[in-house]
Each structure stands twice: as structure tokens, then as C-alpha cells.
Coordinates of C-alpha atoms and ligand atoms in Angstrom, one line a residue:
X559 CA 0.0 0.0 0.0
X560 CA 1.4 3.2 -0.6
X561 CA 2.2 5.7 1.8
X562 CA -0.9 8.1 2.9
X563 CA -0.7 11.0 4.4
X564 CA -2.9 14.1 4.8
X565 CA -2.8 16.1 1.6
X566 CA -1.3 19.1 3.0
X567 CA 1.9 17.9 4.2
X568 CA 3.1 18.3 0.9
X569 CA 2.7 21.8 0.9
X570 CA 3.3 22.9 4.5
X571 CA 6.3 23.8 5.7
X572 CA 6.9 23.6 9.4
X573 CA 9.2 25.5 11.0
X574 CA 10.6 23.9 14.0
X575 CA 9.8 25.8 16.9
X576 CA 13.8 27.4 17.8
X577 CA 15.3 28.3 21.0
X578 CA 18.7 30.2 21.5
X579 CA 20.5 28.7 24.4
X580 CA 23.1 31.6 25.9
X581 CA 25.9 29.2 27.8
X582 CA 28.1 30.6 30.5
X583 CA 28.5 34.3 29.6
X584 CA 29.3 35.1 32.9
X585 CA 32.3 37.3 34.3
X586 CA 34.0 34.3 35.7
X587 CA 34.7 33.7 32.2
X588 CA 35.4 36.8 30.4
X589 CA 38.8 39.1 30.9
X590 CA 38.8 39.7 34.5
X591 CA 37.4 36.8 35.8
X592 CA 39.0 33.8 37.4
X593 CA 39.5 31.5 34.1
X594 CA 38.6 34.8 31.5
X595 CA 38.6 33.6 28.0
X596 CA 40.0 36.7 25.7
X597 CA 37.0 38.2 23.8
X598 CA 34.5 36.8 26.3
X599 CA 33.4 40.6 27.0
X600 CA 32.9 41.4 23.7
X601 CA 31.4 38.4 23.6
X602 CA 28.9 39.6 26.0
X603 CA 28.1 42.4 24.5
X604 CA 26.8 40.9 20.9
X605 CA 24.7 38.7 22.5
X606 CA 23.0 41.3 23.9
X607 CA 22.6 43.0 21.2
X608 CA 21.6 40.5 19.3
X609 CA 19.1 39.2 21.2
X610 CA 17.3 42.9 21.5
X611 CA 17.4 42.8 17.8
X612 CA 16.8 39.2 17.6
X613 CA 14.1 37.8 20.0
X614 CA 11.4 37.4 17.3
X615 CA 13.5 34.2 16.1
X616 CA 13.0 32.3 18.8
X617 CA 10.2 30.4 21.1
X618 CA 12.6 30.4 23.9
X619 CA 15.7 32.1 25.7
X620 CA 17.6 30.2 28.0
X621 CA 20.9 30.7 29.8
X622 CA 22.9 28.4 31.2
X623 CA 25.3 29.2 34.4
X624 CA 28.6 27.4 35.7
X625 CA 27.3 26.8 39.6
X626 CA 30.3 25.6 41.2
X627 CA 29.3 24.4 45.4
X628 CA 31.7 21.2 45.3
X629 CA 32.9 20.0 42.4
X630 CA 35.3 17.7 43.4
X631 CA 38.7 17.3 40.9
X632 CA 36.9 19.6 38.9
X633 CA 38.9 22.2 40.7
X634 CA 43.0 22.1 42.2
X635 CA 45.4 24.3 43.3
X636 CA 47.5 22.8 40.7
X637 CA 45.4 22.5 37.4
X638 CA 46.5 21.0 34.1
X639 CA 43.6 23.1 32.6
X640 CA 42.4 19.5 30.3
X641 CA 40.1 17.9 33.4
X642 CA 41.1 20.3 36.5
X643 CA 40.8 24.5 36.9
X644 CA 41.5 26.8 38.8
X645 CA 38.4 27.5 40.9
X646 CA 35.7 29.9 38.7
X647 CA 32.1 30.0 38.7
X648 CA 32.0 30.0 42.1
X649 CA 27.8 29.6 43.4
X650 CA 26.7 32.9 44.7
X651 CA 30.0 34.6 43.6
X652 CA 29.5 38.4 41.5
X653 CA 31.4 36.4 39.1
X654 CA 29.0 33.3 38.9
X655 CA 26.2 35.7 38.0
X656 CA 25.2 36.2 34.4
X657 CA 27.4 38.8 32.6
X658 CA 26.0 42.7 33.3
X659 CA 25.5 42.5 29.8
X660 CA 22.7 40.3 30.1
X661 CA 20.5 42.4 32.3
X662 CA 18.5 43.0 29.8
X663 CA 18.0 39.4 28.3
X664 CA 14.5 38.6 29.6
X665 CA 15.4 34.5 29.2
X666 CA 12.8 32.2 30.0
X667 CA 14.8 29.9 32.1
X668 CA 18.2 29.9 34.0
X669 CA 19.7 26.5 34.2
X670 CA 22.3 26.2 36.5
X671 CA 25.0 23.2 36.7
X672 CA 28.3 21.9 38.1
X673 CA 27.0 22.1 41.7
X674 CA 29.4 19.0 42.4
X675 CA 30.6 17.9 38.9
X676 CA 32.2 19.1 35.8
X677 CA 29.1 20.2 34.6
X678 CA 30.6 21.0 31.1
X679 CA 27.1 20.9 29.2
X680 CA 24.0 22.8 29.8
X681 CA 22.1 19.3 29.6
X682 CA 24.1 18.4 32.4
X683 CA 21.9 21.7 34.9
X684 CA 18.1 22.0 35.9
X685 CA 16.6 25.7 36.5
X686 CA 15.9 26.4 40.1
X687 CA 12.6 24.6 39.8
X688 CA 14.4 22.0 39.5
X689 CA 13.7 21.4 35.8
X690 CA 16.4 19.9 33.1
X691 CA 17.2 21.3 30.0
X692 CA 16.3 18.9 28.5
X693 CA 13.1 18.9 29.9
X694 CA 12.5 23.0 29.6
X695 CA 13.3 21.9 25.4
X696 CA 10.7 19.4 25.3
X697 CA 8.3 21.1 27.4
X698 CA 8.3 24.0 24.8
X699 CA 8.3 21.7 22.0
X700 CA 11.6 23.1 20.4
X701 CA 13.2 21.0 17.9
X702 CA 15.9 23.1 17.0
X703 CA 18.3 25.3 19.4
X704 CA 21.2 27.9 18.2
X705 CA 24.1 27.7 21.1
X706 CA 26.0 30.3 21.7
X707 CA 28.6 31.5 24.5
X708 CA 31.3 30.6 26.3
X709 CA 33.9 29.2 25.7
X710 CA 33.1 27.4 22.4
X711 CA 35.8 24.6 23.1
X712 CA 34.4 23.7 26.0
X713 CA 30.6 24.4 27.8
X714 CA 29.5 25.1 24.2
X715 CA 31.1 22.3 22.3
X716 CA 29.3 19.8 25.4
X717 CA 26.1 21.5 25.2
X718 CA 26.2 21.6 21.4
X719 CA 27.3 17.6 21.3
X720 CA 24.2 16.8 23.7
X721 CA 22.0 18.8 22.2
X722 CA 22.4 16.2 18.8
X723 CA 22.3 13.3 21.3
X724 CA 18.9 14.6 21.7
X725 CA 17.7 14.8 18.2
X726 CA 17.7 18.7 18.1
X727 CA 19.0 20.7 14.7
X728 CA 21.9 22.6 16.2
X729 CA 23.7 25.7 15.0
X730 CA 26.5 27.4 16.6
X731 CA 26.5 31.2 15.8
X732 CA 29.9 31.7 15.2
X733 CA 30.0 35.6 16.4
X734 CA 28.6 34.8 19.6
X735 CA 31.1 32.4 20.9
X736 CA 34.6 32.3 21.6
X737 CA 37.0 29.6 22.5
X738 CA 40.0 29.0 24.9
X739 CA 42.2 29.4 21.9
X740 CA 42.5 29.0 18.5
X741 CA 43.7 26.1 18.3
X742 CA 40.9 24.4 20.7
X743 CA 38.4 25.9 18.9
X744 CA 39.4 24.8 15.9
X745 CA 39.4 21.0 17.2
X746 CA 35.9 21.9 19.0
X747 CA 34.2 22.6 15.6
X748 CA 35.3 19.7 13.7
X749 CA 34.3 17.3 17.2
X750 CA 31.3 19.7 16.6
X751 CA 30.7 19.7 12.9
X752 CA 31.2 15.7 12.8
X753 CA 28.2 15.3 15.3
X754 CA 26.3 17.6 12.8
X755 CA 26.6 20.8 14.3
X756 CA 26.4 23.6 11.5
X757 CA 28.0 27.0 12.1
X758 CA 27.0 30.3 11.2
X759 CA 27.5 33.8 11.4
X760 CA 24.5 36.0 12.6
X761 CA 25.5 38.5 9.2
X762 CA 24.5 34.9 7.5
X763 CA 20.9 34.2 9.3
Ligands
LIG917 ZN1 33.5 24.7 35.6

């Protein structure tokens, strides 16, 4: 028998339903703070700006937040900067707190993780209501997230990576994101691109 389906999904386009997912611009992470990546400020600043400009694109805004309480090996006094840090995103800490920049943001979740592990991905948190990303995504019935943040070689690359474990169209805007360095971001974005991640500039969208 040949396949049916309803007439009009031939001609109906759906759009999946997008969220932009804002990962650990906070000051801990951006010149000044206690493991700054260089341009994280800057950083900052365009994703403000693009979300004023922007927020019409998407169904959701969420931010994630390194929440450090006890994360065990996570941090050391004597850190090979590969599994172990110095200590940064410190719970209740100015610099845990979501950039100054953001003030403005109006997200509809904060999801908060590394309490007491690496917490490297946003999928890894839960808003103070206790509620995963993961869950927050399916709840608003978003199939498709843009990730952007900091640092790209890290939080974003894990939340990025996770986000295609869970079946979500990902995009990394490539103007709103910076890594450690060069050379780790340029190994992030092939682990990235590999997994399906496409990049993007916002000038391209
Ligand atoms: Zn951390």
C-alpha cells in the first residue's frame, strides 16, 4: 500500500519551533574573571545586542550558568587546565552571576550546573525549579536550538554535542562564541561539525 498522508503535508512547511540557548556568559569567564577567555566581554556584548534585535526568532531564551558548590577534581590548586581549573564560577559569587551585559536578556529559564561535577554541558543543569534542559526543550516543544557562548571549546562544544544526542537541529552562531584558543576551537568545531553541528555567522541568518 502506498504511503498516505494528509494532503497538506506536501505543501506545509513547518518551522521547528527554535530556542537560543546563551551558555556561560558570565564574568568568571570573560577578561577579569577567574579562568577569563580573551573576547568573552565582547562576547557579551553581541549577544545582547543580538538578542534585543533578535528575539522574534525564537520560542525560547535560555541561559545556562557554571554553579560551582563542590565539584570535586573539577577544581585544584595545581590545574592542568584539560580535566582540572583553577576555581571559577563559584555559586553565589558576582562572578558566577550572568554577565552585566545580560540584564536586559528577559530569558525564560536559568539553568544552573556543576554544583558538584564538571558540569561541562548545559544538559548536564536544571533551572531552580528544579527542571532539566532537557526537559524546559521538550516542554516548549523546540526541535531546534542555536548555542552560543562561552567558551566554544568547551561548555559550548558539550552543550552543542548533547543537544544532537537529543535529536535537536543545532547551529553554533559563530559571532557569539569564543573559545579558549584558536587552536581548541578549531578542534571543537570539527568534534562539533562531525556530530552535525552547522555554524554560522548572525550576518549569514
Ligand atoms: Zn566549571
Amino acid at each position: 500500500m502506498d504511503d498516505i498522508r494528509p494532503q497538506t503535508s506536501r505543501f506545509v512547511t513547518s518551522r521547528p519551533r527554535r530556542a537560543l540557548v546563551v551558555v556561560d556568559v558570565q564574568p568568571t569567564f570573560c577578561e577579569g574573571g577567574e579562568l577569563g577567555v580573551e573576547g568573552g566581554n565582547a562576547v557579551a556584548e553581541r549577544v545582547a545586542a543580538y538578542v534585543k534585535e533578535h528575539r522574534d526568532r525564537y520560542d525560547a531564551i535560555l541561559t545556562t550558568q557554571d554553579w560551582h558548590i563542590d565539584p570535586g577534581e573539577h577544581f585544584s590548586d595545581d590545574p592542568d587546565y584539560v580535566n582540572s581549573w583553577p576555581p571559577h564560577g563559584v555559586a553565589d559569587t558576582p562572578n558566577a552571576m550572568l554577565h552585566p551585559a545580560l540584564a536586559q536578556i528577559d530569558a525564560d529559564a536559568h539553568v544552573k550546573k556543576g554544583q558538584y561535577d564538571h558540569g561541562y554541558s548545559g544538559f548536564d543543569g536544571a533551572d531552580d525549579a528544579g527542571r532539566s534542559l532537557e526537559s524546559i526543550l521538550t516542554d516548549a516543544g523546540i526541535g531546534a536550538i542555536d548555542v552560543v557562548g562561552l567558551a566554544e571549546s568547551h561548555c559550548v562544544k558539550h552543550t552543542a554535542l548533547d543537544a544532537r544526542r537529543n535529536g535537536l537541529a543545532t547551529r553554533v552562531l559563530t559571532d557569539l562564541t569564543a573559545p579558549v584558543s584558536p587552536g581548541q576551537g578549531e578542534l571543537a568545531r570539527e568534534e562539533m561539525r562531525s556530530a552535525g553541528v552547522e555554524f554560522l555567522s548572525t550576518a549569514d541568518l
